[in-house]
């Protein structure tokens, strides 16, 4: 049971809490009433704001739409005004640009092209929008006038600034072809850089806007003229240089080279110039092969004079096998060869220039036209050389082949470059050089064959035969001619191969050509031998005939041995050297038989037999006298005659003298030993005129007019 005090306290505590809860409840009721009131007020405010916003929207939207329309109208007006200004500008183009077009593009190409661009746009506008307006005709006329001015400026720039390339510069350009060291490339400035850029801009404008190709014709005509004149100037340079100094040269370009400028001789083609040099060596040193580099045998005394005379005739006689060659022909040959090289180099340079100026799809055709005059000039000159060679062959002037050889060799060496330069040109242009090469090969082969025939059929002219039995001019001419072939072995072999009708000729090898050349040389030597045999019969004395054949055979053999001719001959005739030695020895034996009429008088088989100490009968004494007299007379006669004969080769001369001296001295010595002390006469000095040593000395003076 709870005590009353605690119950009372508990009750008071509960009452206090209840009171507090009632107060809290009352506060919450008041707060809810205030919140409801605030809510009602906020709803009223929002309703009022919404109503006002709707009124504002209804007022603003029409204004906004009107503003947009006004802005659009303004933009349209501005665009219309801009278009009007643009259109109006086309109507002013003619007046704005007329002065510039009238004054031309010289010195202000950039401004001029800008004006032409404005005129071009005006033309396009009026053609699209007002094709019947007078303004169109006006700008069209102005455009045509401007285009004509540009074409005129193009021609003027090309004409004023295109210069002929000097011969000195051309020679420097081609001088490195034969040199092993890599040289600094010689620049060729056909047009100044600024002018070239103007020309390129004009050409591009004419192609793109002018739609005109006439300027390409102007270009190739002007450049063609300069190319042709450059090559002709080089040829004239050769003529003038040759007439003034003998050898054309090319000084180094000033301020372009590191080395000190020097005169640089042009390489000669090596034709008859070698024969002329040989002639000079003969006159200075003889033909001993030691001084002057000669490949032939020594000549002395009167024989030297005779050979120099014949060599001079060989080089200058209008009817000889090597006739007609002189410095003028050498200069013409050199000039032509260098002009061919110059054409290749200049044409290459022209194509590089053309690539910058002419549109790509017109380059080959324009280049073809550009080079025609210069190329035709070279081909015509080449055909003239061929024609002259044909006429010369008819006259038996075989010097013509010496002109054709270096030219043909150079043309064939240059053909790959020619083909590369002419790549893309017309077939007719490409075929010009091969056609010329074929013509030269044909005429060269004809000259070779006719020369061989001429050697065989050269007439026997008594007045033309050397009285001393020395080397005939026909022999020297033939050897000189064959020696020239050593410089042109491939060319000569190709000439002969080109005339072969066999299937192998179409694709002949160098070995095939070499065999043909060897066969040809053997043919010439065979013809020469036959002719010499025929000529030797002109001599009434068989001994002189033998000396003549000996000298010629020995001359040929020595010439073959001291040059590459012997190797060429050996390709098809292995025994040629041995055969010539046998012929030489045979002629020596024939010559020695001429002394039999001397030695037969004193030969033991023809001498009388008698007993020592027994007095000779008159018949025996007379026979001994006749033997001495016959020997003396024969010895004196032969020595007198044969002293005037010639054996130019010192080695052969000494050999023949010694052999003959041994035979005669031995026979005469035995005869003199047997009958020198025999009393066959009261005047022994009348019959015993010579001692053995004197006979030897007399024979030592054979073949020597100075003795």
XYZ file of C-alpha atoms in Angstrom:
707
model
C 0.000 0.000 0.000
C 1.407 3.380 -1.126
C 1.796 5.858 1.562
C -0.427 8.942 1.265
C 2.449 11.289 1.050
C 3.986 9.583 -1.907
C 0.549 9.395 -3.572
C 0.062 13.067 -3.137
C 3.503 13.829 -4.523
C 2.861 11.570 -7.418
C -0.402 13.226 -8.172
C 1.137 16.675 -8.096
C 3.846 15.500 -10.510
C 1.237 14.167 -12.923
C -0.831 17.288 -12.756
C 2.227 19.390 -13.464
C 3.058 17.340 -16.583
C -0.521 17.498 -17.748
C -0.479 21.224 -17.413
C 2.725 21.418 -19.442
C 1.241 19.248 -22.168
C -1.829 21.403 -22.372
C 0.332 24.471 -22.731
C 2.309 22.753 -25.538
C -0.877 21.742 -27.277
C -2.172 25.250 -27.088
C 1.090 26.546 -28.618
C 0.867 24.067 -31.502
C -2.748 25.109 -32.210
C -1.698 28.727 -32.370
C 1.180 27.868 -34.701
C -1.061 25.933 -37.059
C -3.506 28.784 -37.217
C -0.649 31.196 -38.075
C 0.710 28.777 -40.704
C -2.681 28.441 -42.317
C -2.961 32.157 -42.436
C 0.509 32.520 -44.039
C -0.353 29.851 -46.569
C -3.492 31.611 -47.547
C -1.570 34.846 -47.926
C 1.164 33.143 -50.124
C -1.429 31.538 -52.317
C -3.086 34.848 -52.766
C 0.281 36.483 -53.695
C 1.207 33.738 -56.174
C -2.169 33.889 -57.781
C -1.766 37.579 -58.190
C 1.848 37.135 -59.667
C 0.662 34.512 -62.110
C -2.072 36.768 -63.266
C 0.377 39.597 -63.789
C 2.871 37.328 -65.659
C 0.194 36.226 -68.046
C -0.694 39.827 -68.700
C 3.037 40.623 -69.274
C 3.512 37.695 -71.649
C 0.474 38.670 -73.612
C 2.015 42.110 -73.950
C 5.736 41.132 -74.724
C 5.379 38.316 -77.308
C 3.854 40.507 -80.054
C 6.617 43.070 -79.482
C 9.317 40.379 -79.754
C 7.875 39.070 -82.997
C 7.792 42.540 -84.447
C 11.462 43.061 -83.435
C 12.584 39.851 -85.176
C 10.816 40.882 -88.340
C 12.486 44.265 -88.208
C 15.963 42.664 -87.754
C 15.346 40.325 -90.692
C 14.283 43.210 -92.828
C 17.434 45.108 -91.864
C 19.702 42.179 -92.799
C 17.965 41.809 -96.150
C 18.452 45.476 -96.825
C 22.169 45.234 -95.967
C 22.645 42.198 -98.194
C 20.795 43.894 -100.994
C 22.992 46.951 -100.664
C 26.132 44.753 -100.628
C 24.991 42.931 -103.746
C 24.226 46.214 -105.383
C 27.714 47.477 -104.513
C 29.276 44.246 -105.896
C 27.267 44.447 -109.091
C 27.994 48.136 -109.490
C 31.740 47.369 -109.084
C 31.669 45.276 -112.253
C 30.399 48.306 -114.123
C 33.478 50.219 -112.920
C 36.067 47.517 -113.728
C 36.647 48.754 -117.261
C 37.286 52.320 -116.182
C 39.395 51.268 -113.177
C 41.701 48.943 -115.138
C 41.811 50.530 -118.590
C 44.874 52.672 -117.834
C 46.845 49.751 -116.412
C 45.973 47.531 -119.365
C 46.823 50.279 -121.807
C 50.262 50.878 -120.246
C 51.111 47.154 -120.329
C 52.668 44.688 -117.865
C 56.317 45.712 -118.242
C 57.815 46.308 -114.819
C 54.581 45.638 -112.886
C 53.456 42.154 -113.790
C 51.900 41.467 -110.376
C 49.612 44.505 -110.574
C 48.802 43.783 -114.194
C 47.751 40.195 -113.493
C 45.589 41.460 -110.626
C 43.779 43.777 -113.020
C 43.354 40.960 -115.516
C 41.767 38.856 -112.751
C 39.207 41.633 -112.104
C 38.416 41.866 -115.810
C 38.045 38.097 -116.028
C 35.503 38.109 -113.181
C 33.579 40.979 -114.785
C 33.411 39.063 -118.060
C 32.074 36.010 -116.252
C 29.456 38.107 -114.383
C 28.086 39.820 -117.432
C 28.074 36.575 -119.426
C 25.966 34.940 -116.703
C 23.690 37.840 -115.809
C 23.621 40.306 -118.658
C 24.887 38.704 -121.870
C 23.396 41.459 -124.029
C 24.767 44.410 -122.101
C 27.305 46.786 -123.713
C 29.445 46.435 -120.591
C 30.150 42.814 -121.553
C 31.606 43.836 -124.898
C 33.656 46.516 -123.204
C 35.296 44.173 -120.668
C 35.738 41.493 -123.322
C 37.664 43.889 -125.524
C 39.716 44.995 -122.544
C 40.439 41.351 -121.645
C 41.573 40.555 -125.188
C 43.786 43.624 -125.240
C 45.303 42.593 -121.917
C 45.903 39.047 -123.145
C 47.617 40.389 -126.269
C 49.802 42.571 -124.076
C 50.779 39.547 -121.995
C 51.602 37.579 -125.142
C 53.635 40.527 -126.388
C 55.414 40.770 -123.034
C 56.170 37.043 -123.172
C 57.694 37.421 -126.622
C 59.586 40.538 -125.553
C 61.076 38.890 -122.454
C 62.097 35.797 -124.402
C 63.594 37.856 -127.231
C 65.464 40.387 -125.097
C 66.892 37.967 -122.566
C 67.517 34.803 -124.623
C 71.216 34.898 -125.439
C 73.394 32.683 -127.608
C 75.598 30.410 -125.487
C 79.213 31.381 -126.075
C 81.570 28.819 -127.658
C 83.900 29.079 -124.655
C 81.094 28.166 -122.271
C 79.964 25.300 -124.515
C 83.495 23.900 -124.670
C 83.749 24.041 -120.889
C 80.368 22.326 -120.690
C 81.490 19.377 -122.827
C 85.172 19.312 -121.836
C 84.565 16.959 -118.915
C 83.341 14.126 -121.189
C 86.845 12.768 -121.802
C 88.244 13.514 -118.348
C 88.291 11.055 -115.474
C 88.031 13.580 -112.658
C 84.616 14.856 -111.680
C 84.496 18.537 -112.509
C 82.355 21.310 -111.167
C 79.224 21.459 -113.280
C 79.198 24.426 -115.618
C 75.930 26.325 -115.053
C 73.883 27.484 -118.022
C 71.633 30.451 -117.319
C 69.466 30.820 -120.391
C 67.308 33.494 -118.713
C 67.928 35.643 -115.607
C 66.077 34.272 -112.596
C 63.717 37.227 -112.291
C 62.863 37.150 -115.976
C 62.354 33.388 -115.842
C 59.836 33.749 -113.020
C 57.918 36.394 -115.000
C 57.908 34.160 -118.077
C 56.615 31.226 -116.021
C 53.806 33.322 -114.484
C 52.740 34.662 -117.872
C 52.761 31.193 -119.441
C 50.668 29.760 -116.614
C 48.155 32.622 -116.890
C 47.893 32.200 -120.661
C 47.251 28.486 -120.235
C 44.715 28.847 -117.405
C 42.829 31.991 -118.425
C 44.014 32.980 -121.876
C 43.295 29.556 -123.339
C 45.989 30.296 -125.908
C 48.819 28.061 -127.102
C 50.396 30.531 -129.507
C 52.960 31.520 -126.891
C 54.357 27.968 -127.082
C 55.123 28.530 -130.752
C 56.794 31.811 -129.833
C 58.811 30.015 -127.178
C 60.127 27.222 -129.380
C 60.863 29.572 -132.290
C 62.987 31.872 -130.131
C 64.752 29.079 -128.237
C 65.227 27.081 -131.437
C 66.981 30.044 -133.024
C 69.272 30.459 -130.001
C 70.127 26.750 -129.948
C 70.919 26.719 -133.648
C 72.986 29.902 -133.432
C 74.899 28.574 -130.403
C 75.982 25.447 -132.284
C 76.878 27.420 -135.420
C 78.878 29.825 -133.247
C 80.866 26.906 -131.848
C 81.674 25.724 -135.366
C 82.789 29.210 -136.374
C 84.896 29.387 -133.212
C 86.767 26.280 -134.352
C 87.473 27.817 -137.741
C 88.715 31.112 -136.345
C 90.756 29.505 -133.580
C 92.310 27.072 -136.034
C 93.251 29.799 -138.493
C 94.755 31.981 -135.783
C 96.346 29.552 -133.333
C 96.087 26.130 -134.912
C 94.189 24.554 -131.997
C 90.861 25.720 -130.597
C 90.767 26.020 -126.856
C 88.386 26.695 -124.039
C 89.612 28.934 -121.208
C 88.111 28.286 -117.819
C 85.093 30.382 -116.889
C 86.254 33.532 -114.991
C 85.162 33.683 -111.348
C 83.507 30.268 -111.651
C 86.437 27.937 -111.045
C 88.777 27.541 -108.129
C 91.804 26.972 -110.335
C 93.651 29.612 -112.276
C 92.126 30.012 -115.763
C 94.240 28.287 -118.382
C 94.009 27.512 -122.054
C 92.646 24.005 -122.382
C 93.384 22.226 -125.685
C 90.582 20.321 -127.315
C 91.272 16.639 -127.935
C 91.828 15.826 -131.570
C 89.971 12.895 -133.105
C 93.181 11.055 -133.998
C 92.748 10.510 -137.738
C 95.302 11.520 -140.337
C 96.779 13.870 -137.755
C 98.747 10.831 -136.570
C 100.125 10.274 -140.047
C 101.132 13.925 -140.262
C 102.894 13.629 -136.920
C 104.647 10.496 -138.183
C 105.821 12.458 -141.209
C 107.328 15.091 -138.923
C 109.016 12.371 -136.878
C 110.437 10.796 -140.033
C 111.987 14.077 -141.070
C 113.469 14.647 -137.592
C 114.540 11.196 -136.454
C 114.140 8.687 -139.244
C 111.936 5.629 -138.849
C 113.867 3.777 -136.169
C 110.991 3.616 -133.731
C 113.192 5.068 -130.955
C 112.733 8.804 -131.297
C 109.354 10.299 -131.852
C 107.499 7.086 -131.082
C 107.367 5.838 -134.639
C 106.298 2.269 -135.252
C 108.240 1.862 -138.473
C 111.743 0.944 -139.594
C 114.757 3.287 -139.868
C 115.537 5.127 -143.058
C 118.809 6.874 -143.763
C 120.402 9.095 -146.355
C 118.755 9.274 -149.755
C 116.153 6.701 -148.657
C 114.984 9.074 -145.907
C 114.500 11.853 -148.431
C 112.652 9.483 -150.753
C 110.288 8.289 -148.001
C 109.534 11.812 -146.778
C 108.755 12.754 -150.348
C 106.394 9.827 -150.721
C 104.747 10.487 -147.374
C 104.182 14.081 -148.407
C 102.658 12.878 -151.646
C 100.561 10.358 -149.733
C 99.094 13.135 -147.631
C 98.714 15.750 -150.348
C 98.457 14.025 -153.710
C 94.957 14.444 -155.080
C 95.004 10.941 -156.524
C 96.798 8.965 -153.823
C 95.079 6.567 -151.439
C 95.415 9.073 -148.610
C 94.822 12.137 -150.739
C 93.023 15.262 -149.730
C 93.538 15.223 -145.973
C 94.679 18.560 -144.548
C 94.240 20.791 -141.530
C 91.007 22.204 -142.914
C 89.377 18.773 -142.979
C 90.682 18.033 -139.491
C 89.178 21.276 -138.225
C 85.855 20.456 -139.901
C 85.909 16.982 -138.356
C 86.745 18.302 -134.901
C 84.103 21.000 -135.209
C 81.412 18.527 -136.213
C 82.269 16.118 -133.408
C 82.160 18.875 -130.813
C 78.961 20.298 -132.295
C 77.304 16.904 -131.827
C 78.328 16.862 -128.155
C 77.246 20.472 -127.805
C 73.818 19.656 -129.239
C 73.269 16.935 -126.645
C 74.308 19.144 -123.723
C 72.396 22.204 -124.914
C 69.292 20.169 -125.742
C 69.337 18.694 -122.237
C 69.579 22.184 -120.799
C 66.789 23.434 -123.065
C 64.488 20.667 -121.889
C 65.116 21.596 -118.251
C 64.150 25.192 -119.045
C 61.147 24.104 -121.080
C 59.768 22.008 -118.195
C 59.341 25.183 -116.133
C 57.678 27.236 -118.864
C 55.561 24.858 -120.973
C 52.619 22.792 -119.605
C 53.483 19.144 -119.078
C 51.209 17.716 -121.774
C 52.752 20.068 -124.365
C 56.425 19.650 -123.395
C 57.433 16.791 -125.697
C 55.790 18.313 -128.771
C 57.275 21.760 -128.113
C 60.723 20.280 -127.467
C 60.468 18.292 -130.693
C 59.807 21.504 -132.609
C 62.488 23.411 -130.687
C 65.385 21.110 -131.601
C 64.445 20.521 -135.241
C 66.537 23.278 -136.838
C 69.712 22.438 -134.911
C 69.211 18.693 -135.334
C 68.465 19.016 -139.048
C 71.583 21.149 -139.437
C 73.734 18.457 -137.815
C 72.133 15.694 -139.840
C 72.482 17.684 -143.086
C 76.140 18.308 -142.385
C 76.577 14.629 -141.629
C 74.874 13.672 -144.885
C 77.135 16.143 -146.697
C 80.125 14.347 -145.190
C 78.690 11.041 -146.408
C 78.022 12.519 -149.864
C 81.536 13.949 -150.052
C 82.920 10.576 -149.006
C 81.000 8.826 -151.777
C 82.340 11.253 -154.383
C 85.857 10.947 -153.014
C 85.707 7.154 -153.169
C 84.801 7.397 -156.851
C 87.965 9.493 -157.311
C 89.928 6.917 -155.258
C 90.466 9.580 -152.613
C 90.349 7.298 -149.601
C 91.078 10.055 -147.121
C 87.291 10.374 -146.907
C 87.132 7.290 -144.723
C 89.511 8.953 -142.291
C 86.930 11.703 -141.875
C 84.025 9.312 -141.442
C 85.728 7.097 -138.843
C 86.087 9.538 -135.907
C 82.691 11.060 -136.624
C 80.975 7.684 -136.791
C 82.683 6.504 -133.626
C 81.584 9.640 -131.796
C 78.017 9.382 -133.081
C 77.756 5.783 -131.860
C 79.268 6.696 -128.490
C 76.849 9.615 -128.159
C 73.780 7.693 -129.375
C 72.598 6.592 -125.879
C 72.540 10.220 -124.769
C 70.875 11.202 -128.030
C 68.176 8.606 -127.470
C 67.612 9.809 -123.933
C 67.343 13.444 -125.014
C 64.949 12.590 -127.852
C 62.769 10.346 -125.702
C 59.140 11.199 -126.318
C 59.741 13.044 -129.588
C 58.265 11.995 -132.921
C 59.495 8.791 -134.561
C 60.879 10.803 -137.469
C 63.041 12.795 -135.063
C 64.311 9.695 -133.274
C 65.249 7.978 -136.548
C 67.485 10.765 -137.865
C 70.636 9.785 -136.003
C 70.320 6.010 -136.640
C 69.781 6.794 -140.329
C 72.948 8.906 -140.442
C 74.925 6.211 -138.622
C 73.727 3.624 -141.145
C 74.752 5.882 -144.053
C 78.202 6.412 -142.557
C 78.683 2.714 -141.905
C 77.710 1.946 -145.490
C 80.011 4.537 -147.044
C 82.812 3.590 -144.631
C 82.524 -0.075 -145.566
C 82.488 0.929 -149.241
C 85.650 2.984 -148.767
C 87.385 0.100 -146.989
C 86.527 -2.363 -149.734
C 87.498 0.044 -152.511
C 90.767 0.817 -150.764
C 91.580 -2.888 -150.662
C 90.714 -3.195 -154.351
C 92.781 -0.128 -155.175
C 95.789 -1.622 -153.398
C 95.386 -4.727 -155.525
C 94.867 -2.917 -158.829
C 97.233 0.025 -158.440
C 98.842 0.285 -161.902
C 102.493 -0.462 -162.565
C 104.009 2.915 -163.297
C 107.655 2.730 -164.233
C 108.210 6.395 -163.484
C 106.721 5.879 -160.046
C 108.992 2.973 -159.095
C 111.908 3.771 -156.750
C 115.124 3.389 -158.729
C 117.013 2.232 -155.650
C 114.555 -0.541 -154.815
C 113.388 1.076 -151.595
C 109.917 0.893 -150.029
C 107.187 1.784 -152.514
C 104.789 4.589 -151.622
C 101.904 2.154 -152.090
C 103.303 0.104 -149.221
C 103.752 3.093 -146.941
C 100.282 4.355 -147.807
C 98.700 0.993 -147.112
C 100.501 0.599 -143.772
C 99.650 4.153 -142.716
C 96.034 3.536 -143.628
C 95.900 0.284 -141.678
C 97.547 1.933 -138.686
C 94.718 4.446 -138.622
C 92.332 1.515 -138.165
C 94.018 0.723 -134.847
C 92.339 3.804 -133.378
C 88.965 2.714 -134.740
C 88.951 -1.068 -134.455
C 85.391 -1.351 -133.141
C 84.113 1.227 -135.621
C 85.797 -0.421 -138.594
C 84.666 -3.867 -137.502
C 81.101 -2.625 -137.115
C 81.288 -1.055 -140.588
C 82.263 -4.363 -142.121
C 79.731 -6.269 -140.013
C 76.922 -3.926 -141.087
C 77.376 -5.111 -144.673
C 77.136 -8.780 -143.799
C 73.961 -10.429 -145.074
C 74.147 -13.377 -142.689
C 71.776 -13.620 -139.770
C 74.646 -13.136 -137.353
C 75.200 -9.647 -138.697
C 72.001 -8.394 -137.135
C 73.357 -9.026 -133.668
C 77.079 -9.155 -134.230
C 79.447 -9.332 -131.291
C 82.725 -7.523 -130.781
C 84.555 -10.790 -131.464
C 82.706 -11.165 -134.763
C 83.632 -7.593 -135.730
C 87.244 -8.198 -134.740
C 87.477 -11.261 -136.968
C 85.991 -9.307 -139.872
C 88.545 -6.540 -139.369
C 91.354 -9.082 -139.163
C 90.138 -10.676 -142.386
C 90.029 -7.252 -144.023
C 93.586 -6.378 -142.953
C 94.827 -9.723 -144.231
C 93.018 -9.029 -147.502
C 94.723 -5.642 -147.855
C 98.117 -7.155 -147.064
C 97.478 -9.980 -149.531
C 96.466 -7.515 -152.241
C 99.534 -5.432 -151.453
C 101.793 -8.460 -151.759
C 100.295 -9.386 -155.137
C 100.726 -5.825 -156.380
C 104.317 -5.645 -155.154
C 105.101 -8.881 -156.985
C 103.670 -7.356 -160.127
C 105.575 -4.119 -159.662
C 108.850 -5.933 -159.002
C 108.757 -7.232 -162.577
C 109.291 -3.690 -163.799
C 112.954 -4.021 -162.781
C 115.103 -5.633 -165.447
C 117.658 -6.726 -162.854
C 116.330 -9.682 -160.803
C 118.622 -8.681 -157.939
C 117.089 -5.196 -157.738
C 113.660 -6.775 -157.927
C 114.624 -8.971 -154.963
C 115.929 -5.969 -153.005
C 112.672 -4.137 -153.750
C 110.527 -7.020 -152.484
C 112.838 -7.538 -149.511
C 112.543 -3.878 -148.464
C 108.777 -3.848 -148.788
C 108.252 -7.174 -147.019
C 110.606 -6.133 -144.240
C 108.863 -2.760 -143.944
C 105.486 -4.463 -143.633
C 106.741 -6.996 -141.092
C 108.396 -4.361 -138.889
C 105.282 -2.176 -139.070
C 103.112 -5.119 -138.048
C 105.429 -6.143 -135.212
C 105.785 -2.664 -133.733
C 102.051 -2.017 -133.621
C 98.884 -3.882 -132.681
C 98.375 -4.827 -136.316
C 100.199 -8.107 -135.803
C 97.708 -9.093 -133.080
C 94.800 -8.257 -135.374
C 96.299 -10.208 -138.251
C 96.923 -13.190 -135.957
C 93.211 -13.443 -135.181
C 92.613 -15.094 -138.548
C 96.138 -15.790 -139.848
C 98.428 -17.271 -137.227
C 101.422 -17.799 -139.537
C 101.564 -14.317 -141.065
C 104.765 -13.315 -139.270
C 106.560 -16.536 -140.203
C 105.366 -16.215 -143.786
C 106.839 -12.720 -144.131
C 110.146 -13.878 -142.673
C 110.256 -16.684 -145.206
C 109.522 -14.232 -148.041
C 112.289 -11.931 -146.791
C 114.784 -14.761 -146.599
C 113.766 -15.955 -150.051
C 114.461 -12.505 -151.532
C 117.833 -12.374 -149.815
C 118.734 -15.664 -151.434
C 117.559 -14.376 -154.806
C 119.738 -11.303 -154.354
C 122.755 -13.394 -153.403
C 122.465 -15.288 -156.662
C 123.364 -12.044 -158.449
C 126.920 -12.508 -157.146
C 127.317 -15.926 -158.737
C 128.519 -14.346 -161.978
C 131.343 -12.855 -159.937
C 132.209 -15.803 -157.782
C 131.749 -18.348 -160.579
C 134.857 -16.911 -162.263
C 136.989 -17.908 -159.318
C 135.111 -20.967 -158.113
C 137.345 -23.965 -157.672
C 135.300 -26.149 -160.001
C 136.045 -23.824 -162.917
C 139.784 -23.412 -162.278
C 142.538 -25.078 -164.374
C 144.436 -27.950 -162.780
C 148.259 -27.861 -163.019
C 151.272 -29.383 -161.301
C 153.304 -27.206 -158.941
C 156.691 -26.234 -160.388
C 155.609 -27.085 -163.907
C 155.637 -24.210 -166.359
C 152.164 -23.072 -167.280
C 151.030 -23.405 -170.799
C 149.776 -20.343 -172.627
C 146.263 -21.656 -172.496
C 146.435 -22.017 -168.750
C 147.943 -18.574 -168.268
C 145.218 -17.081 -170.419
C 142.522 -18.857 -168.434
C 143.888 -17.501 -165.140
C 144.022 -14.016 -166.613
C 140.420 -14.344 -167.714
C 139.388 -15.497 -164.253
C 141.041 -12.526 -162.555
C 139.715 -10.093 -165.135
C 136.180 -11.532 -164.946
C 136.186 -11.325 -161.172
C 137.561 -7.772 -161.127
C 135.148 -6.511 -163.754
C 132.167 -8.258 -162.144
C 133.073 -6.983 -158.676
C 133.491 -3.415 -159.881
C 130.280 -3.511 -161.909
C 128.155 -4.946 -159.090
C 129.599 -2.601 -156.482
C 128.986 0.387 -158.750
C 125.404 -0.653 -159.452
C 124.429 -1.912 -156.024
C 125.969 1.027 -154.192
C 123.055 3.056 -155.548
C 120.506 0.581 -154.226
C 118.941 1.051 -150.802
C 118.173 -1.151 -147.838
C 116.709 1.237 -145.248
C 116.757 -1.226 -142.356
C 120.235 -1.005 -140.846
C 120.004 -4.453 -139.291
C 118.991 -6.073 -142.566
C 121.533 -4.038 -144.502
C 124.392 -5.165 -142.251
C 123.163 -8.741 -142.315
C 123.043 -8.891 -146.129
C 126.409 -7.167 -146.498
C 128.075 -9.466 -143.994
C 126.660 -12.627 -145.526
C 127.741 -11.568 -149.014
C 131.115 -10.411 -147.779
C 131.793 -13.760 -146.141
C 130.918 -15.675 -149.300
C 132.976 -13.478 -151.659
C 135.959 -13.100 -149.356
C 136.146 -16.828 -148.736
C 135.970 -17.646 -152.433
C 138.342 -14.859 -153.481
C 140.746 -15.628 -150.638
C 141.015 -19.263 -151.705
C 141.493 -18.229 -155.347
C 144.099 -15.624 -154.476
C 145.962 -18.035 -152.217
C 146.143 -20.551 -155.050
C 147.045 -18.265 -157.949
C 148.471 -15.151 -156.351
C 152.029 -16.460 -156.516
C 151.652 -18.301 -159.813
C 153.648 -16.637 -162.668
C 150.777 -16.340 -165.097
C 151.671 -12.804 -166.221
C 154.524 -10.339 -166.387
C 152.210 -7.609 -164.944
C 150.498 -9.211 -161.913
C 149.257 -5.822 -160.617
C 147.105 -5.602 -163.754
C 145.128 -8.678 -162.702
C 145.608 -8.890 -158.948
C 143.975 -5.494 -158.320
C 142.415 -6.126 -154.893
C 143.408 -7.669 -151.651
C 140.869 -9.724 -149.724
C 140.388 -6.866 -147.253
C 139.735 -4.426 -150.079
C 137.027 -6.683 -151.495
C 135.362 -6.727 -148.072
C 135.536 -2.935 -147.857
C 133.937 -2.596 -151.286
C 131.048 -4.845 -150.260
C 130.653 -2.840 -147.029
C 129.913 0.205 -149.170
C 126.987 -1.434 -150.919
C 123.562 0.244 -150.491
C 125.216 3.496 -149.453
C 125.315 6.435 -151.863
C 127.339 8.477 -149.398
C 130.214 5.987 -149.585
